[in-house]
PDB file of C-alpha atoms in Angstrom:
ATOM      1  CA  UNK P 173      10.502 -24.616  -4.514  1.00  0.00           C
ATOM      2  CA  UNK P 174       7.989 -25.234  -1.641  1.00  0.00           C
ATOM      3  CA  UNK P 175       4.842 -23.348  -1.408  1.00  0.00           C
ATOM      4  CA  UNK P 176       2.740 -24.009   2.105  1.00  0.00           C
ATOM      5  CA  UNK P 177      -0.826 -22.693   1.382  1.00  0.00           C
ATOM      6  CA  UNK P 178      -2.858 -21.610   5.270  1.00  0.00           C
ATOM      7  CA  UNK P 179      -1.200 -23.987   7.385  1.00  0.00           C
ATOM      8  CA  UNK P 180      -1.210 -23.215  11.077  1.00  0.00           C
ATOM      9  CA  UNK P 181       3.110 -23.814  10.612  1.00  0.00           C
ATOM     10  CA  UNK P 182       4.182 -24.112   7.303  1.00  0.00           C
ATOM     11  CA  UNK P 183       8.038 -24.846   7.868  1.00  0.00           C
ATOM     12  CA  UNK P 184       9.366 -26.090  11.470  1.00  0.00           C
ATOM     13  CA  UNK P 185      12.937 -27.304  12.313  1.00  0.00           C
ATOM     14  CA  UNK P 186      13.917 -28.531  15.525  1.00  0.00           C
ATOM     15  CA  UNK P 187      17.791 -29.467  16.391  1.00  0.00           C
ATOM     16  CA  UNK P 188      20.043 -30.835  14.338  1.00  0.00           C
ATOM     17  CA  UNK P 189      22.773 -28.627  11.999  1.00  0.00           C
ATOM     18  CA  UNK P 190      23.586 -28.241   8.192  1.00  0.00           C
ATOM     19  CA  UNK P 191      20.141 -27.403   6.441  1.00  0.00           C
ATOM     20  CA  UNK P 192      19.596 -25.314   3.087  1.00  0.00           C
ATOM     21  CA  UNK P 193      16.179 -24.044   2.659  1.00  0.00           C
ATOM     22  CA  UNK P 194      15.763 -22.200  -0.849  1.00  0.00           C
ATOM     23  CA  UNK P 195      12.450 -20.161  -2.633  1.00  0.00           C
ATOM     24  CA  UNK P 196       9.887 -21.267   0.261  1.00  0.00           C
ATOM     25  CA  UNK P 197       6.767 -19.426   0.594  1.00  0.00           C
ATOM     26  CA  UNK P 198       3.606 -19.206   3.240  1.00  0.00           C
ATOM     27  CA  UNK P 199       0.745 -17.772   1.699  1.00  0.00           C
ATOM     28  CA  UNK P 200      -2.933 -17.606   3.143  1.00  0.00           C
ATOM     29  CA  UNK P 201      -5.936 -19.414   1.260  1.00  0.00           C
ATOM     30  CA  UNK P 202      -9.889 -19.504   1.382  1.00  0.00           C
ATOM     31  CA  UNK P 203     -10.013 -20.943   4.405  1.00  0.00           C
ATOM     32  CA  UNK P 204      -6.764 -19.694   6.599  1.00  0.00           C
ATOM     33  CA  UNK P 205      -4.286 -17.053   6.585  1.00  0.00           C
ATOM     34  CA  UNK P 206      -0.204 -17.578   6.171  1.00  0.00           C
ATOM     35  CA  UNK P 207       1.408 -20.127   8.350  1.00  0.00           C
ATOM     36  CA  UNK P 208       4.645 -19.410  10.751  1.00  0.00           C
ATOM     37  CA  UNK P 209       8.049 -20.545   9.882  1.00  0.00           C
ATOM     38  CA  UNK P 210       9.982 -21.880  13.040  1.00  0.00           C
ATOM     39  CA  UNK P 211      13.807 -22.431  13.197  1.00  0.00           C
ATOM     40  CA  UNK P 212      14.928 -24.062  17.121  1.00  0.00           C
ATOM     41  CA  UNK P 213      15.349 -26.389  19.539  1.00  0.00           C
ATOM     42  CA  UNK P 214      12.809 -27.091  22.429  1.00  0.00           C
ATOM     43  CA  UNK P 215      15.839 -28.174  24.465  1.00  0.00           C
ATOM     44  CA  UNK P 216      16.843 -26.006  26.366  1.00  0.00           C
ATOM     45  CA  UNK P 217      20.511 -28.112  26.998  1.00  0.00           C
ATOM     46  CA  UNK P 218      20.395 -28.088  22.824  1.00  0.00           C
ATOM     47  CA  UNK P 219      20.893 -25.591  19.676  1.00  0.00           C
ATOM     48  CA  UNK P 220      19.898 -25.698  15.954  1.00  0.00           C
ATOM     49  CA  UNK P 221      22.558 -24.203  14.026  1.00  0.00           C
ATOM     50  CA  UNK P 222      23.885 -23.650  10.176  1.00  0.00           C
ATOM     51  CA  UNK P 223      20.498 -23.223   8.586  1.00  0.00           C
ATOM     52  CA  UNK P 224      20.210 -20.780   5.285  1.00  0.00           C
ATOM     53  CA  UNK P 225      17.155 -20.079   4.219  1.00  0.00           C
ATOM     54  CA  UNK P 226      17.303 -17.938   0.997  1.00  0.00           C
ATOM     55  CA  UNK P 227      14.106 -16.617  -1.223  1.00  0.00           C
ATOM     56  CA  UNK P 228      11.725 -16.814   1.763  1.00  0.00           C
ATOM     57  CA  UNK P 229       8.255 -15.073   1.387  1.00  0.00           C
ATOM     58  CA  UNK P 230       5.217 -15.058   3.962  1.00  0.00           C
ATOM     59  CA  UNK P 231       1.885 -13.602   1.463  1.00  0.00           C
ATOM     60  CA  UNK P 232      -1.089 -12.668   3.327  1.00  0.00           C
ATOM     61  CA  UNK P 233      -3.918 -13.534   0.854  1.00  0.00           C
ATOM     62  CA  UNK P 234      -6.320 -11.264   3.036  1.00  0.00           C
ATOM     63  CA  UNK P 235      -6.767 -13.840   5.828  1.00  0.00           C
ATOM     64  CA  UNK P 236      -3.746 -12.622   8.289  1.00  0.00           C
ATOM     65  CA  UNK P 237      -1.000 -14.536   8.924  1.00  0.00           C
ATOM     66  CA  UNK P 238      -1.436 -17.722  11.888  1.00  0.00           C
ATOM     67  CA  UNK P 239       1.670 -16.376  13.566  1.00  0.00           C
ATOM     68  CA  UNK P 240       5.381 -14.751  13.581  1.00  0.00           C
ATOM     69  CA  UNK P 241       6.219 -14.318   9.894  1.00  0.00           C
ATOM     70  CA  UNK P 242       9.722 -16.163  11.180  1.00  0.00           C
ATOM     71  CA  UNK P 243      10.586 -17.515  14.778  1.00  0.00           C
ATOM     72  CA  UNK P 244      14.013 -18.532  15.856  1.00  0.00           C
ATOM     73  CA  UNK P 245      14.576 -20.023  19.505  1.00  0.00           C
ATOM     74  CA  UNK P 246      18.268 -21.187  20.586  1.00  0.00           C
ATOM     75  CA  UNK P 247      19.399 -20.437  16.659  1.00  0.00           C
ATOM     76  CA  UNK P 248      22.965 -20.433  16.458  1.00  0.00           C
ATOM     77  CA  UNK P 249      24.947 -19.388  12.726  1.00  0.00           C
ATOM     78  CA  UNK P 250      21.441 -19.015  10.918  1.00  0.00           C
ATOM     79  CA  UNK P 251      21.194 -16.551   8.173  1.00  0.00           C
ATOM     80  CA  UNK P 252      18.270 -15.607   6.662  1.00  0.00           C
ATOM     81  CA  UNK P 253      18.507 -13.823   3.011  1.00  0.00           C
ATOM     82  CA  UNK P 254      16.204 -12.221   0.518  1.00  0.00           C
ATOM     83  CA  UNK P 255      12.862 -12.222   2.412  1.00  0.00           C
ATOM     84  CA  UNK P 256       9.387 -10.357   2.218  1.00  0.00           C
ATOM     85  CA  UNK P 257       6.801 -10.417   4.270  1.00  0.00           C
ATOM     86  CA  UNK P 258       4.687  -8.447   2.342  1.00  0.00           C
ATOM     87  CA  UNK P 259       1.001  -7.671   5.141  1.00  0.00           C
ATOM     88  CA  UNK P 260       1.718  -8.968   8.913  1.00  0.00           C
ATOM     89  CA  UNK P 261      -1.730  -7.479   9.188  1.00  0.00           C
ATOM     90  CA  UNK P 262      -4.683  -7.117   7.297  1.00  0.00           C
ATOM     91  CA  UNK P 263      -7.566  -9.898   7.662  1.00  0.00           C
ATOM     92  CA  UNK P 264      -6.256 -10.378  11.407  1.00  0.00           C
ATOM     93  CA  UNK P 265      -3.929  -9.920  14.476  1.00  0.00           C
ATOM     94  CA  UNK P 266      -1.097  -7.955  13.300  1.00  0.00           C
ATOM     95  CA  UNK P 267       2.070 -10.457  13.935  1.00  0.00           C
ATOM     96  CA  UNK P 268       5.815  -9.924  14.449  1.00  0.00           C
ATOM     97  CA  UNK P 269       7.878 -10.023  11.520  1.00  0.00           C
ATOM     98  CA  UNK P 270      10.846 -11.990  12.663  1.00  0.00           C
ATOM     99  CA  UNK P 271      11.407 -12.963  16.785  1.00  0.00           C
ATOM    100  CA  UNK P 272      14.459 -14.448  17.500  1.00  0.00           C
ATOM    101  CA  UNK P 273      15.270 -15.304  21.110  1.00  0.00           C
ATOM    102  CA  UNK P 274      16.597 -17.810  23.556  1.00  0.00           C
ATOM    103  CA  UNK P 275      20.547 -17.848  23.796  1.00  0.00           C
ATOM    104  CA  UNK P 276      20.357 -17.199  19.835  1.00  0.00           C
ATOM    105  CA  UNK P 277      23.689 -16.138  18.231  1.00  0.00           C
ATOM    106  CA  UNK P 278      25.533 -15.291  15.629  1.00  0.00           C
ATOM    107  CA  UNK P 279      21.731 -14.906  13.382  1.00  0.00           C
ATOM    108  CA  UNK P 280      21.827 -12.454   9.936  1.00  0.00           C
ATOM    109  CA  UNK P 281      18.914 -11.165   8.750  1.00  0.00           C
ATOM    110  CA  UNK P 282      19.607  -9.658   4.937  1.00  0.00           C
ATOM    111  CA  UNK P 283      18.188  -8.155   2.237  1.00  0.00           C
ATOM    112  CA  UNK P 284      14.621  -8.351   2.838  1.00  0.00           C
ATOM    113  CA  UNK P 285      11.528  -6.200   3.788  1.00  0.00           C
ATOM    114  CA  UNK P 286       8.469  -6.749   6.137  1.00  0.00           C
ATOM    115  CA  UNK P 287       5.486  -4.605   6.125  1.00  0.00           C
ATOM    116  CA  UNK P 288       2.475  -3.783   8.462  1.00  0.00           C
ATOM    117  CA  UNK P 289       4.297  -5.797  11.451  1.00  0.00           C
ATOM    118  CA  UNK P 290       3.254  -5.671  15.097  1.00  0.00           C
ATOM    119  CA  UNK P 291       7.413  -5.395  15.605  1.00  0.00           C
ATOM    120  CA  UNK P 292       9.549  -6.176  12.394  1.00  0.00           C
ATOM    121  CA  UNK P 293      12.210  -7.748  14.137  1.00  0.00           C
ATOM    122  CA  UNK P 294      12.043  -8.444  17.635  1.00  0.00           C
ATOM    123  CA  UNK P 295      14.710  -9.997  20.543  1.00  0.00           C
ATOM    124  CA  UNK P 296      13.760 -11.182  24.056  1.00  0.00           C
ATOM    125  CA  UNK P 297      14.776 -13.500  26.351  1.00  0.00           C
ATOM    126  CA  UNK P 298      11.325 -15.765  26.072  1.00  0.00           C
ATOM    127  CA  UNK P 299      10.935 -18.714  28.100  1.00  0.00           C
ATOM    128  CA  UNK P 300      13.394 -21.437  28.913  1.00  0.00           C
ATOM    129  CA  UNK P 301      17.125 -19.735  29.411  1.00  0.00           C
ATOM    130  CA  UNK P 302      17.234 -16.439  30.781  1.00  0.00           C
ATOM    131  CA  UNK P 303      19.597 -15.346  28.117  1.00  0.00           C
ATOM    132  CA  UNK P 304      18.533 -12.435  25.013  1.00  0.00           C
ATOM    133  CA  UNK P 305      20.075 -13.418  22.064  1.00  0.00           C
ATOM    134  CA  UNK P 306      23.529 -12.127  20.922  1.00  0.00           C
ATOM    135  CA  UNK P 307      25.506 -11.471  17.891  1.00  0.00           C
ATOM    136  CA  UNK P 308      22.469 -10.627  15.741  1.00  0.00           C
ATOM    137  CA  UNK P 309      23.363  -8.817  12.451  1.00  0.00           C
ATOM    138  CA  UNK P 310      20.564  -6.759  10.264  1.00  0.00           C
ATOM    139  CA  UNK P 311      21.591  -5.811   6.967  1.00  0.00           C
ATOM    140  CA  UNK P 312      19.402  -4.403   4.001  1.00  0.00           C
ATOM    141  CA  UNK P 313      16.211  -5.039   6.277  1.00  0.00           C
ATOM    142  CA  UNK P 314      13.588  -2.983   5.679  1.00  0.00           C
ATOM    143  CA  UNK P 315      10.245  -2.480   8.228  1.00  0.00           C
ATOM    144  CA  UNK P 316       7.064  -0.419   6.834  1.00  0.00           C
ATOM    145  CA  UNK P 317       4.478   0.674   8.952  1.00  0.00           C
ATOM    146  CA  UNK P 318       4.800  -1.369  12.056  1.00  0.00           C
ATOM    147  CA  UNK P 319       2.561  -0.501  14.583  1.00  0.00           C
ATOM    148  CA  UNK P 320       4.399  -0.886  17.364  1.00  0.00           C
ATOM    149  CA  UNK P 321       7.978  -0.813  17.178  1.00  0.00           C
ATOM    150  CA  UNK P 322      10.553  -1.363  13.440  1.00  0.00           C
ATOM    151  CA  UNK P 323      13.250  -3.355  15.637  1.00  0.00           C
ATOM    152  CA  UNK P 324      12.803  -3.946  19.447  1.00  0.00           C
ATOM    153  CA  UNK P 325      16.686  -5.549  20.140  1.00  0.00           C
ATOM    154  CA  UNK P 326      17.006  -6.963  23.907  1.00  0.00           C
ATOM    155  CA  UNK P 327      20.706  -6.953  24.656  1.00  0.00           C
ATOM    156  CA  UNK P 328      22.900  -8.765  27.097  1.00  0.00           C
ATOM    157  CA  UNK P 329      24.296  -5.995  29.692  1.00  0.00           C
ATOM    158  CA  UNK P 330      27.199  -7.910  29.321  1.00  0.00           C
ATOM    159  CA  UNK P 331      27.559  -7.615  25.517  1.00  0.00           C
ATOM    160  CA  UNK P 332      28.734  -4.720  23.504  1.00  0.00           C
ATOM    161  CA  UNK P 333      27.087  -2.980  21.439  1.00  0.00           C
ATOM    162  CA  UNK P 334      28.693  -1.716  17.689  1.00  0.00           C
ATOM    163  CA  UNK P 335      26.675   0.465  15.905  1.00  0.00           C
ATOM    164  CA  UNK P 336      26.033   2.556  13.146  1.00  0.00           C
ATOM    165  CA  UNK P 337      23.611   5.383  13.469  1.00  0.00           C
ATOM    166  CA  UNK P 338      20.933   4.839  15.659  1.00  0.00           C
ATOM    167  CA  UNK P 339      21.253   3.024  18.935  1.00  0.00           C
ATOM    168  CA  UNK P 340      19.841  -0.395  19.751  1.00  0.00           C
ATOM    169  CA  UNK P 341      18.017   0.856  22.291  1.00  0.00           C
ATOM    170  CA  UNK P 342      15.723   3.825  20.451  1.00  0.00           C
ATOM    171  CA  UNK P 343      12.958   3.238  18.389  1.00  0.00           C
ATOM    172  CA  UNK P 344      12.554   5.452  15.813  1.00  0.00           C
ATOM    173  CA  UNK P 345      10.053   5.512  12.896  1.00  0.00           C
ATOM    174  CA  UNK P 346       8.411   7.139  10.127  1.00  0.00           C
TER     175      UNK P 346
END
């Protein structure tokens, strides 16, 4: 059990393979809001890969959150499950839920919710190699009130795309 109280970053993993992370939790104080959990590699020749994280929760006290509730760059067989992020806005900046980007693949998302995001779960290509992420899975993942998009997915044109009800590529909300 690890509990990061307003810290700029409260969890941050860079290369590497093979980690567990279990019950881990952000949370604003006094004095800051909720801290930003990363998961990468700042190589761009490089990938992190095999990371679970399970019982993950970023709580905005009232002071906002510091930055993307999670952030995964070059992320390859990561799966993220049983998460909330329960306010990605009040008390400041309203912040992605989860961005995952950067030749990322093969990521899960599970069982989890994320309210008052900016976008709940967002793919791009971001900086370094020109490459969106692919083989992203989203299961059980709730979004509540986002304010601008539930799921923005960037997809490789030369990827296909499986689906079940709506398409990638619409938005749709509430």
């Amino acid at each position: 059990n690890i509990n990061v109280l307003s810290c700029a970053t409260s969890f941050s993993l860079d290369r590497g393979n093979e980690y567990r992370m279990e019950n881990l939790m952000s949370s604003g104080g006094a004095g800051a809001g909720a801290g930003t959990t990363i998961i990468q590699s700042t190589d761009d020749a490089d990938h992190i890969g095999d990371v679970i994280v399970s019982n993950f929760k970023v709580f905005n006290a009232g002071n906002g959150v510091q930055g993307n509730g999670l952030y995964l760059r070059r992320a390859v067989n990561v799966i993220v499950n049983g998460f909330t992020m329960n306010d990605l806005s009040t008390g400041g900046t309203p912040r992605n839920g989860v961005v995952v980007e950067n030749d990322s693949q093969g990521v899960q998302i599970a069982n989890g919710s994320i309210v008052a995001p900016s976008t709940g779960v967002l793919t791009q290509n971001g900086g370094g190699v020109a490459n969106s992420p692919s083989f992203l899975s989203l299961l059980n993942v709730s979004v509540d009130q986002a304010s601008t998009n539930p799921i923005s997915l960037a997809i490789r044109s030369s990827s296909s795309l499986s689906k079940t009800g709506t398409a990638a590529t619409e938005t749709r909300c509430c």
